[in-house]
Short mmCIF file of C-alpha atoms in Angstrom, two decimals:
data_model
loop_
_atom_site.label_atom_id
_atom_site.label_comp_id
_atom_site.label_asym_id
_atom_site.label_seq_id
_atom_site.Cartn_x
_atom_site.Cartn_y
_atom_site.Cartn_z
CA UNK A 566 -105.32 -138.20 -6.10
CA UNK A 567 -108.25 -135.73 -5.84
CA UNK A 568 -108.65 -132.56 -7.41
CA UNK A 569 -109.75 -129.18 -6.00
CA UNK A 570 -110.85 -126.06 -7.27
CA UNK A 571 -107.76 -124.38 -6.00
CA UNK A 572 -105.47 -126.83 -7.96
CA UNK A 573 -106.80 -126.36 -11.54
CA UNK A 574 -104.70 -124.66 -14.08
CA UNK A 575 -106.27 -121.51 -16.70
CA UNK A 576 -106.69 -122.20 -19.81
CA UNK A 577 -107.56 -120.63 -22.65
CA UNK A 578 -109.88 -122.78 -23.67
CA UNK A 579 -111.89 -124.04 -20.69
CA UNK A 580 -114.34 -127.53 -21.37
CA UNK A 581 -117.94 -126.83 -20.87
CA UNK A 582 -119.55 -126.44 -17.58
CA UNK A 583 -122.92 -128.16 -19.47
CA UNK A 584 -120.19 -131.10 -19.86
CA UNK A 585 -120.57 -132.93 -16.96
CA UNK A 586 -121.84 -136.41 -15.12
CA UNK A 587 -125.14 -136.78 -13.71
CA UNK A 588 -126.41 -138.74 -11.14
CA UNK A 589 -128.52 -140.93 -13.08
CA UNK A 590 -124.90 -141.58 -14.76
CA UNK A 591 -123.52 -142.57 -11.40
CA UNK A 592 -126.12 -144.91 -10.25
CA UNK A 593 -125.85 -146.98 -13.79
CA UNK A 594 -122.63 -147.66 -13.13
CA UNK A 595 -123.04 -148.57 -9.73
CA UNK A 596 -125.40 -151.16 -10.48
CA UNK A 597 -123.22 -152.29 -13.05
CA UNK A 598 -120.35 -152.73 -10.22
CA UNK A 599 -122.80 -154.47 -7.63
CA UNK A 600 -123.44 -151.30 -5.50
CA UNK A 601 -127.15 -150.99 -4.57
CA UNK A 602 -126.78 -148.90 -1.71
CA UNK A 603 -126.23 -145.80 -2.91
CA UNK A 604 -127.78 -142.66 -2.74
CA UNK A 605 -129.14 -140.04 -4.75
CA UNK A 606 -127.26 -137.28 -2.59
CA UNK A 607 -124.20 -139.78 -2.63
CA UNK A 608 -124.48 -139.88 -6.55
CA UNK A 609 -124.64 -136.36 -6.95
CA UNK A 610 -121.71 -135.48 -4.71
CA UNK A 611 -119.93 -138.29 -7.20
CA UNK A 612 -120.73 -137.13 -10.10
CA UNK A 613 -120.06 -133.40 -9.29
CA UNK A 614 -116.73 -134.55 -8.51
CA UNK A 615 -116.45 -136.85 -10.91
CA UNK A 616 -117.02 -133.82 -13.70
CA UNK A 617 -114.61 -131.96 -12.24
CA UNK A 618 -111.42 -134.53 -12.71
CA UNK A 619 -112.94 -134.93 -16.19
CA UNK A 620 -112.97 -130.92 -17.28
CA UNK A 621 -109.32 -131.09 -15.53
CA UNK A 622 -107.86 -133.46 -17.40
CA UNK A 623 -109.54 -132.54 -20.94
CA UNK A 624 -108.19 -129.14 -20.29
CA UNK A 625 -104.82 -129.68 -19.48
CA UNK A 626 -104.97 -132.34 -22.62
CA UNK A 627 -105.91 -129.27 -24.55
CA UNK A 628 -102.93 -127.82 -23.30
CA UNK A 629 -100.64 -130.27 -24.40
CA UNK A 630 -102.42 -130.09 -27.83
CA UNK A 631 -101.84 -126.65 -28.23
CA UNK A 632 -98.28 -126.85 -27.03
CA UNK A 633 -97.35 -130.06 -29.83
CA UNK A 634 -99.64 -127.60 -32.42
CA UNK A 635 -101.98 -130.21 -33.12
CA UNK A 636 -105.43 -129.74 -34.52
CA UNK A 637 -106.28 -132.51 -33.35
CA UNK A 638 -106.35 -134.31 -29.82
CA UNK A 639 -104.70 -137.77 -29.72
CA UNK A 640 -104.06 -140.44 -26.92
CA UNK A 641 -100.54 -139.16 -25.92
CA UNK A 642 -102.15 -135.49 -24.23
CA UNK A 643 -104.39 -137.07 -22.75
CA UNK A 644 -101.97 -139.41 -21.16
CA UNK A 645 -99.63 -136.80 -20.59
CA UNK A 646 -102.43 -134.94 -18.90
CA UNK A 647 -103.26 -138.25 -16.50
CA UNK A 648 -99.72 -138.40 -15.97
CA UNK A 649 -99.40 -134.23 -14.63
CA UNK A 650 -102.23 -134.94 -12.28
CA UNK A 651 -100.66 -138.24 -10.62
CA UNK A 652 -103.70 -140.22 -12.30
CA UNK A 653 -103.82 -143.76 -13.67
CA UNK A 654 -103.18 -143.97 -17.10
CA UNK A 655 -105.22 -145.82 -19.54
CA UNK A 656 -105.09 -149.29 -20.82
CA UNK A 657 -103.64 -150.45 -24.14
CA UNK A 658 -101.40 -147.42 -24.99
CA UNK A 659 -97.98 -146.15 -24.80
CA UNK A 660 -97.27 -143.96 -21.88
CA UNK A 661 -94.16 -141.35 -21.37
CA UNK A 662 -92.40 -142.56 -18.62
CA UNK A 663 -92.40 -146.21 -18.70
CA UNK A 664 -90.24 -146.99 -21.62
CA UNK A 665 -92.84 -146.50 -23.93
CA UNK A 666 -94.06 -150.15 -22.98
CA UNK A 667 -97.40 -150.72 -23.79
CA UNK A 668 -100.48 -152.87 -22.20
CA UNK A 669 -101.00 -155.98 -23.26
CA UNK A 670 -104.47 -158.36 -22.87
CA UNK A 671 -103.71 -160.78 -20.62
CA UNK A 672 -106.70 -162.73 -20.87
CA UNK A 673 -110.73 -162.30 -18.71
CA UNK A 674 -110.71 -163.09 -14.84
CA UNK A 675 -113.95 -163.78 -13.31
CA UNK A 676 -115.85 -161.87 -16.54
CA UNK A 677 -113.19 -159.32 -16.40
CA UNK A 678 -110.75 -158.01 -19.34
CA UNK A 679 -107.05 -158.60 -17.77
CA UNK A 680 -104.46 -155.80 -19.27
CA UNK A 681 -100.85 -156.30 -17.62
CA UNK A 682 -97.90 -154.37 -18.20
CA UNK A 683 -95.03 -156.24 -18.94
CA UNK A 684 -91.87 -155.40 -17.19
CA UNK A 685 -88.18 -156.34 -18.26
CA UNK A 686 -86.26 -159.14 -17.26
CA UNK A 687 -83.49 -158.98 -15.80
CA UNK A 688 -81.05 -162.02 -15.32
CA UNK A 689 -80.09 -161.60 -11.19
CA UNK A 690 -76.71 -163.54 -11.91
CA UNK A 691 -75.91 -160.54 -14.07
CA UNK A 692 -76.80 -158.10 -11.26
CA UNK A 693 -75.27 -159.63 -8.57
CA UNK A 694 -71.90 -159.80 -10.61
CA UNK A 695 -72.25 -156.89 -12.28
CA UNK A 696 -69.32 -154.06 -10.90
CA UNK A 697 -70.82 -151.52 -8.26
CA UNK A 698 -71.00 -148.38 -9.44
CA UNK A 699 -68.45 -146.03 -8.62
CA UNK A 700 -68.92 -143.87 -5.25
CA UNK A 701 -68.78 -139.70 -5.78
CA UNK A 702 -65.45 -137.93 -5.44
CA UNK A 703 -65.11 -136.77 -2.01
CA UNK A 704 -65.04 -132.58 -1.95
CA UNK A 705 -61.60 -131.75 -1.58
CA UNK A 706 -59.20 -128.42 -1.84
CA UNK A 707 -57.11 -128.95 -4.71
CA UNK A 708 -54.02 -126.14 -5.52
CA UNK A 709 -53.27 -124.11 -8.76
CA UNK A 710 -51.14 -121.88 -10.63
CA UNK A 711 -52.23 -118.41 -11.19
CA UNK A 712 -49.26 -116.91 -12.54
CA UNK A 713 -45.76 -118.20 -13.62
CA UNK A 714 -43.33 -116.12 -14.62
CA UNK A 715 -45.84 -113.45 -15.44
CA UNK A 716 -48.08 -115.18 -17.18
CA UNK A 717 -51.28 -116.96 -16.22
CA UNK A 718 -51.56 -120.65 -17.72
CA UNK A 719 -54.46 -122.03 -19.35
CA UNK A 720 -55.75 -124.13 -17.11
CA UNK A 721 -59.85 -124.86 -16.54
CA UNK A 722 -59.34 -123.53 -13.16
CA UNK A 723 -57.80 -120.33 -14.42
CA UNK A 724 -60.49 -117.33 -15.91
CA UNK A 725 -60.27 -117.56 -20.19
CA UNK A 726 -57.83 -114.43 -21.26
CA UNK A 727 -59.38 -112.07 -23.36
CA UNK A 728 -56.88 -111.25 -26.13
CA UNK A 729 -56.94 -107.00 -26.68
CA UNK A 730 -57.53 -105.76 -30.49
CA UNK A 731 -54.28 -105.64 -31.82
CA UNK A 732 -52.53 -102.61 -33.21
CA UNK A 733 -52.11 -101.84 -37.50
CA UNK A 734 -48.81 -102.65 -38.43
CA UNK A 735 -47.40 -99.93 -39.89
CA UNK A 736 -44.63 -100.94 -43.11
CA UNK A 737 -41.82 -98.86 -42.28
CA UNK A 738 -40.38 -99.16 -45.56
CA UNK A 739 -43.61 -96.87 -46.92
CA UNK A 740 -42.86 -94.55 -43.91
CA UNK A 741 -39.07 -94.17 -44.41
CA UNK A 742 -39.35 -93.65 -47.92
CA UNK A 743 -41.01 -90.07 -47.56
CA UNK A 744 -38.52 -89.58 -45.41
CA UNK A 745 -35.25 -87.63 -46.16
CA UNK A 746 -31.96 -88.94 -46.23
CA UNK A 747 -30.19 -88.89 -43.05
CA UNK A 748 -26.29 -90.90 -44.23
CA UNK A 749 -25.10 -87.71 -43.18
CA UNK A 750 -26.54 -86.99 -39.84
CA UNK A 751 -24.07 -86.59 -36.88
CA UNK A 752 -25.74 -89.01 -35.04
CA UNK A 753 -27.67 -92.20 -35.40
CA UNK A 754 -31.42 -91.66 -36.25
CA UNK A 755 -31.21 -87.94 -35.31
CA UNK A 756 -33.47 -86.69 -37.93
CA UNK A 757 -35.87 -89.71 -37.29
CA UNK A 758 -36.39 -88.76 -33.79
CA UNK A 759 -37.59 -85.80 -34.98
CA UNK A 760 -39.41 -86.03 -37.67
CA UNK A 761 -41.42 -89.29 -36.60
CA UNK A 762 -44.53 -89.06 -35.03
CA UNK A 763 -43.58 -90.24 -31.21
CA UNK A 764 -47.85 -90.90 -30.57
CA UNK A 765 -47.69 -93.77 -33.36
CA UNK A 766 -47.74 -97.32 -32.60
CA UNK A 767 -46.98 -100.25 -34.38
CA UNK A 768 -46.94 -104.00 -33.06
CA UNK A 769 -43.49 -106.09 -33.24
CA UNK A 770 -44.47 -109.65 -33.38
CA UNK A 771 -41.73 -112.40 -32.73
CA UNK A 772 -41.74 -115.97 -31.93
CA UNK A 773 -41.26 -115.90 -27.76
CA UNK A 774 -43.56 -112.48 -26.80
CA UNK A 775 -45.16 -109.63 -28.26
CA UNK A 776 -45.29 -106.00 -27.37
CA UNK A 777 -45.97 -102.73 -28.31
CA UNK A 778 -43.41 -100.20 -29.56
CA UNK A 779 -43.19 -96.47 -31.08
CA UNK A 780 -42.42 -96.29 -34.81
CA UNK A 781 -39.22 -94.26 -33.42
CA UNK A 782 -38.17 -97.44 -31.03
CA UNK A 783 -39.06 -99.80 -34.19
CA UNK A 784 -37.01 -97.66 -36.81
CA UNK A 785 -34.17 -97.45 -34.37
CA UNK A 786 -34.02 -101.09 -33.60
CA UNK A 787 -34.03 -101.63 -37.36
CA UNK A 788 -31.06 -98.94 -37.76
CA UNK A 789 -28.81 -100.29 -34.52
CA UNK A 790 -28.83 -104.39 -35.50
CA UNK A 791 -28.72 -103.15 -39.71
CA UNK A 792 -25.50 -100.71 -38.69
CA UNK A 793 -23.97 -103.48 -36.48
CA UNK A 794 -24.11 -106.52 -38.75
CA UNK A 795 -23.65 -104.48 -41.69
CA UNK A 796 -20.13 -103.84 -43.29
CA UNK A 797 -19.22 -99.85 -42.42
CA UNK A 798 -17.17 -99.82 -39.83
CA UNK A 799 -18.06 -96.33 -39.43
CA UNK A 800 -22.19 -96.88 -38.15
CA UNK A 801 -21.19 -99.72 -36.93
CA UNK A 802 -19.01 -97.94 -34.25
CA UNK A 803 -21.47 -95.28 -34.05
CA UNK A 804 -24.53 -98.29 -33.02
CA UNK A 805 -22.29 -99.71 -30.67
CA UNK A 806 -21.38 -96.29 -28.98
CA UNK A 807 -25.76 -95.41 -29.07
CA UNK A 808 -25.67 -99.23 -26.79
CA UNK A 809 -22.87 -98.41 -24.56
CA UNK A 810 -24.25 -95.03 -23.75
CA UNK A 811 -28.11 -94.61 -24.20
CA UNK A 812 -30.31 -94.24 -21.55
CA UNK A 813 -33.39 -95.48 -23.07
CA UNK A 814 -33.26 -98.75 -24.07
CA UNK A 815 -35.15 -100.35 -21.56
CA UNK A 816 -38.25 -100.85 -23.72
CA UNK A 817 -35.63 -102.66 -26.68
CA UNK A 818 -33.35 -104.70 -24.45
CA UNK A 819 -35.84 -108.15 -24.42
CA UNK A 820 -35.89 -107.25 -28.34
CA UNK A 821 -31.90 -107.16 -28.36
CA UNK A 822 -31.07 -109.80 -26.18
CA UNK A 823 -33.52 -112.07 -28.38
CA UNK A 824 -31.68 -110.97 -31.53
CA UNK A 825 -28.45 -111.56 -29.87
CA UNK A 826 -29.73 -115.23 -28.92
CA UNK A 827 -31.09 -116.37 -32.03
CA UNK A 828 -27.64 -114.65 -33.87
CA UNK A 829 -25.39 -116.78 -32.37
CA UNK A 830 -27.79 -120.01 -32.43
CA UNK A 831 -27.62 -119.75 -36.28
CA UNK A 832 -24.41 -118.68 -36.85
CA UNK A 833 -22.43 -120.82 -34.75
CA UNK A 834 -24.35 -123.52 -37.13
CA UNK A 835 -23.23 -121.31 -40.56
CA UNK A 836 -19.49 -121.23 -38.78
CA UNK A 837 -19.82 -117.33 -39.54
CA UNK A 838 -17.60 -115.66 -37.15
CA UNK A 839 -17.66 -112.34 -37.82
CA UNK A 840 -21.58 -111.88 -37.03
CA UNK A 841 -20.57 -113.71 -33.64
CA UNK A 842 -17.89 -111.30 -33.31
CA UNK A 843 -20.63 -108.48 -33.93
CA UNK A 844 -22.74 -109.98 -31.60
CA UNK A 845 -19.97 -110.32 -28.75
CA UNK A 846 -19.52 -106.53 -29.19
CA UNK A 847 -23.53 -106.12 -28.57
CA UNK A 848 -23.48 -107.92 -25.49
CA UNK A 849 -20.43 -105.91 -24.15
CA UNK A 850 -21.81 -102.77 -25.21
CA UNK A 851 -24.87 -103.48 -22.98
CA UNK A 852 -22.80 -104.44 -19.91
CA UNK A 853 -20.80 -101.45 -20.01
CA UNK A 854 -23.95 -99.46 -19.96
CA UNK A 855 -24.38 -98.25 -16.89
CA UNK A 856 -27.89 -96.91 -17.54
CA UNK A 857 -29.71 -100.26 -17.75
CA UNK A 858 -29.88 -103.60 -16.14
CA UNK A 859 -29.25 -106.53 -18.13
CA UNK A 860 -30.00 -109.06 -15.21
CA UNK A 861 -33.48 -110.06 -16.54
CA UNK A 862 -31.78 -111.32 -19.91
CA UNK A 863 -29.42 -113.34 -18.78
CA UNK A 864 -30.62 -116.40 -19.43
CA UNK A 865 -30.33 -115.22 -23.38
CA UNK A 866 -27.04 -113.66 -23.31
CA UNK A 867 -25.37 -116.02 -20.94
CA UNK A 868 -26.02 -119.29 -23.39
CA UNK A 869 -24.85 -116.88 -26.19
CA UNK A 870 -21.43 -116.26 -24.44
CA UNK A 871 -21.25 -119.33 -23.23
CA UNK A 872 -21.40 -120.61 -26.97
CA UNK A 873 -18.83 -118.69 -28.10
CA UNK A 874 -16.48 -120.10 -25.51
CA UNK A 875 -17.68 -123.79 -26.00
CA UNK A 876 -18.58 -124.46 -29.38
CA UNK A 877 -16.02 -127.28 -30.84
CA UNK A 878 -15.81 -124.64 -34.21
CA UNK A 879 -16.80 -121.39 -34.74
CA UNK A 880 -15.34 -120.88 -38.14
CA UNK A 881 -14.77 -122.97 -41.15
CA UNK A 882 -10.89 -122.24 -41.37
CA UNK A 883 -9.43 -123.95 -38.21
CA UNK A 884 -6.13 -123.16 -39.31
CA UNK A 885 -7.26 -119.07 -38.75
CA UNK A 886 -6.08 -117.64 -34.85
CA UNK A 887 -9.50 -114.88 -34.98
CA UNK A 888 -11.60 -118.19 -33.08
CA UNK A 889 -8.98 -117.65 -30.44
CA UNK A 890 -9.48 -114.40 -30.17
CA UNK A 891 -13.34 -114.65 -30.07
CA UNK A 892 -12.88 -117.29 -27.46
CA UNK A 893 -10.90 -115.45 -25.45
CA UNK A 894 -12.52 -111.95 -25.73
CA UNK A 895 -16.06 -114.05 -24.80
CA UNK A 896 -14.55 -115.41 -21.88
CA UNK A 897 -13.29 -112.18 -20.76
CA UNK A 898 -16.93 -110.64 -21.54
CA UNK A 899 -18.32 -113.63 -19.14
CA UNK A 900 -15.94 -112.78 -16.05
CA UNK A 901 -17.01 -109.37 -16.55
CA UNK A 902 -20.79 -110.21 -16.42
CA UNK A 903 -20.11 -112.51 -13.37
CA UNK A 904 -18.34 -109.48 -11.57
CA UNK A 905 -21.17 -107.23 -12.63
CA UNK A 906 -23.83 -109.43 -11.52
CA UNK A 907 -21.78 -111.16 -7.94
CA UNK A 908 -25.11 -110.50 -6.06
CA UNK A 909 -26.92 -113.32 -7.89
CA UNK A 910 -26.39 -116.11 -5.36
CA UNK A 911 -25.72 -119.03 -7.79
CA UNK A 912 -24.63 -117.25 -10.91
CA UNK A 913 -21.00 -117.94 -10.61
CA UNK A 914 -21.38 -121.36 -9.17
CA UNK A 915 -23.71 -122.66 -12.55
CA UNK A 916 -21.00 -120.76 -14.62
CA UNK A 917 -17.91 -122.85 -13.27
CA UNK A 918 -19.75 -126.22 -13.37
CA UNK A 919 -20.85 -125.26 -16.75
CA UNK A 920 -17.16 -124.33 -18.01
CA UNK A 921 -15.45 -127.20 -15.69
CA UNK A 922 -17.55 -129.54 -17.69
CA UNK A 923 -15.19 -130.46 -20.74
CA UNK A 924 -12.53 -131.65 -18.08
CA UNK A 925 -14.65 -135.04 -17.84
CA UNK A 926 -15.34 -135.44 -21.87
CA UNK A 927 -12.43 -137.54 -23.23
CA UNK A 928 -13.95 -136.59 -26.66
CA UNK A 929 -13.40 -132.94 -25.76
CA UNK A 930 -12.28 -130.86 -29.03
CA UNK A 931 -9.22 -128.77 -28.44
CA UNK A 932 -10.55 -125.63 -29.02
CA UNK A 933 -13.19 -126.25 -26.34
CA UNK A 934 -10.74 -127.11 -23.91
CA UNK A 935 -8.86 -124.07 -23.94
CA UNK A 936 -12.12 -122.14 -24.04
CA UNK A 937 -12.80 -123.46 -21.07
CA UNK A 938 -9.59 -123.17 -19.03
CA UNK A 939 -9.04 -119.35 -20.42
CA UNK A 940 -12.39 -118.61 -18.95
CA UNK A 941 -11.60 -120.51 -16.00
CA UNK A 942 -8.27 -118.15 -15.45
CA UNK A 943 -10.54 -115.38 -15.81
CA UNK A 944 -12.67 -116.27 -13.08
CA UNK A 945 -9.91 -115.58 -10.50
CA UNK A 946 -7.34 -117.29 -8.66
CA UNK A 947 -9.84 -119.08 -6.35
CA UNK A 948 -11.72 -120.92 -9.52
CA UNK A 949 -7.93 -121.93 -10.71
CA UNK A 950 -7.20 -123.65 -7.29
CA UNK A 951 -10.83 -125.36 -6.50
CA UNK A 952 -11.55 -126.43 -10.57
CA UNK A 953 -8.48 -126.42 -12.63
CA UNK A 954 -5.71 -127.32 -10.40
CA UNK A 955 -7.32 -130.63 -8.98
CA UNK A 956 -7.83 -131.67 -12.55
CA UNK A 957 -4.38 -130.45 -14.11
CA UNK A 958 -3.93 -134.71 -14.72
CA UNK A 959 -6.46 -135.20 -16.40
CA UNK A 960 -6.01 -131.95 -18.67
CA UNK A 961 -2.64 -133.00 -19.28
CA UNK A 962 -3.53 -137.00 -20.39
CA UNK A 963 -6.44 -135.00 -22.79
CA UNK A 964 -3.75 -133.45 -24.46
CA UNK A 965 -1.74 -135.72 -25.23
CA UNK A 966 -3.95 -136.98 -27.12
CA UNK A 967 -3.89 -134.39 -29.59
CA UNK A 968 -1.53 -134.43 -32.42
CA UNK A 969 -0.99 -130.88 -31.90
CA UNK A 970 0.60 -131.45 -28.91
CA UNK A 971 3.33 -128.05 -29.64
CA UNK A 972 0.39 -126.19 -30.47
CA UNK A 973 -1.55 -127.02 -27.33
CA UNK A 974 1.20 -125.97 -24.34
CA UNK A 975 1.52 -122.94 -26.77
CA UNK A 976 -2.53 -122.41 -25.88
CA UNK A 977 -1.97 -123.62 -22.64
CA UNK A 978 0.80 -121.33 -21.47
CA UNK A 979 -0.89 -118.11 -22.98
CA UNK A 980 -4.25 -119.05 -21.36
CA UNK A 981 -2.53 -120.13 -17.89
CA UNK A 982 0.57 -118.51 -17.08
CA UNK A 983 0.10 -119.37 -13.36
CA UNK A 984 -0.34 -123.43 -14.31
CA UNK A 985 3.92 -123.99 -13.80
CA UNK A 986 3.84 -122.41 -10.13
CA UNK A 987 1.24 -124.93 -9.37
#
């Protein structure tokens, strides 16, 4: 490769002009190579060039000095600088770019030093058998999520969600402390909503979703589930009548229907029936509310009704007739919700199949059966002859079964009057 003027790079530090090759340099060592015929303007033109490709390479040697902060110049920049200008490296040291494999003396050929490089083996049989490497992926259009149900999933395709600063959280026992007493008030929270700041926010943190609320929403979500479970009968009427007839409790109904949900998981568990009882009166409150639209909890409050109907015992004394009623006022709650909500195209259809299910358990627990038929009968006359009345054998050879058996037409006739004219 030959170097021009044009091609060579600043430095700092630039070599010498004074250092260069003369002619009489050039024709020594042409004799020494067996050229006699060459010239003195030939040898200059050489040796002009031949200074050149030296200050070049010393220069950009310096270069690589300077960048590996050496005092010093060593074999590896000026190899690295042979190596920038497409030059060939020197014999008998290591050079960047071929494995670090150095020259080794191979012996003299006609009066000549022989260097060689020596290059791996490599066994062919291992080659040739070796697998091919695998061929690139093909570009292709490949599909994604970007939302489900509201929220985007983390996938790699999908931009990284930046989480907002969250709000203080505000202890409300501090806050309603200062606060004076309101047992007397004529309604729920009234002094509350007025003596609260409305522009505060606090952050209500659960185990399915978070979202922001006003210290007045947070107080009176506190007050309404505190009033309901509690033991006066008194609030407790008074929180059920703020459900049936409030207007604005849109931003607390996911908060309520979650309550509701996780209620009756545990206490069907604890066999504590009045808490489901409580929590049966919630969920009617909210569907007699004509100011709000429980549609978007129903797959919370639905499971909880459902449970109510279902579960094999919902109360530690068996012997007590209040699990009858609960069982019977849920199922009338659930025909109520499936009138409400007819325009849902397979709400009543997943509701029978889910209630016409006990008819093919022969393990099926008695109070479970007549859960199931009572809410069946509730339904309508048109669930009675398409579910029940096909199956009235095989409800009859379940109870049989039952030791009961007095007990069970007693159940039987009061949840199905219409089952003789059948």
């Amino acid at each position: 490769m030959e170097l021009s003027d044009e091609n060579e790079p600043s430095t700092s530090e630039v070599v010498s002009a004074s250092t260069s090759f003369g002619p009489d340099f050039v024709m020594l060592v042409a004799e020494q190579l067996g050229i006699t015929e060459l010239t003195e303007l030939l040898a200059s033109e050489v040796s002009a060039h031949v200074s050149f490709v030296a200050r070049s390479v010393l220069n950009m040697a310096r270069k690589f000095q300077n960048s590996g902060k050496r005092r010093t110049m060593i074999s590896d920049d000026v190899e690295g600088a042979l190596a920038f200008y497409g030059l060939t490296p020197q014999f008998g040291y290591e050079i960047p770019g071929y494995d670090h494999i150095p020259f080794r003396h191979a012996g003299q050929t006609l009066g000549k030093d022989l260097y060689v490089r020596e290059d791996p083996e490599i066994e062919l049989t291992t080659l040739v058998n070796s697998a091919p490497p695998k061929l690139p992926l093909e570009m292709s259009i490949k599909s994604h999520w970007l939302v489900i149900d509201g929220q985007q999933p983390a996938i790699p395709e999908n931009p990284v969600i930046q989480m907002q600063q969250e709000a203080p959280v505000v202890n409300l026992d501090e806050k309603t402390n200062r606060l004076p007493n309101y047992e007397d008030a004529p309604l729920l929270l009234n002094q509350f909503a007025k003596l609260v700041r409305k522009t505060e926010q606090v952050q209500v943190k659960t185990h399915t979703t978070t979202h922001a609320l006003s210290l007045e929403q947070q107080v009176f979500f506190k007050e309404i589930t505190e009033a309901i479970m509690g033991n006066d009968e008194t609030k407790r009427t008074e929180a059920l009548h703020c459900l049936q007839f409030d207007c604005g409790l849109h931003a607390l109904l996911p908060r309520i229907s979650i309550t509701i949900h996780e209620g009756v998981r545990c206490n069907i568990v604890t066999k504590n029936l009045a808490i489901l009882i409580y929590l049966m009166r919630m969920i009617q409150a909210l569907v007699q509310n004509e100011n709000i639209s429980i549609e978007r909890c129903l797959h919370e409050l639905l499971p909880s009704v459902m449970s109510c109907i279902l579960s094999r015992q919902l109360c530690s004394n068996l012997q007590s007739d209040k699990h009858w009623a609960l069982r019977e006022f849920s199922a009338k709650l659930l025909a109520r919700i499936a009138e409400k909500y007819k325009h849902h195209p397979t709400l009543r259809s997943r509701i029978t199949n889910e209630l016409a299910r006990p008819f093919k358990d022969t393990n099926c627990a008695l109070a479970t059966l007549y859960g199931a038929i009572f809410a069946l009968n509730m339904l309508g006359e048109d669930t009675i002859r398409t579910v029940v009345v096909p199956k009235v054998d095989a409800i009859f050879s379940m109870i049989k079964i039952f030791p009961t058996i007095k007990l069970c037409c007693q159940l039987l006739k009061r949840s199905f009057p219409g089952l003789s004219s059948y």
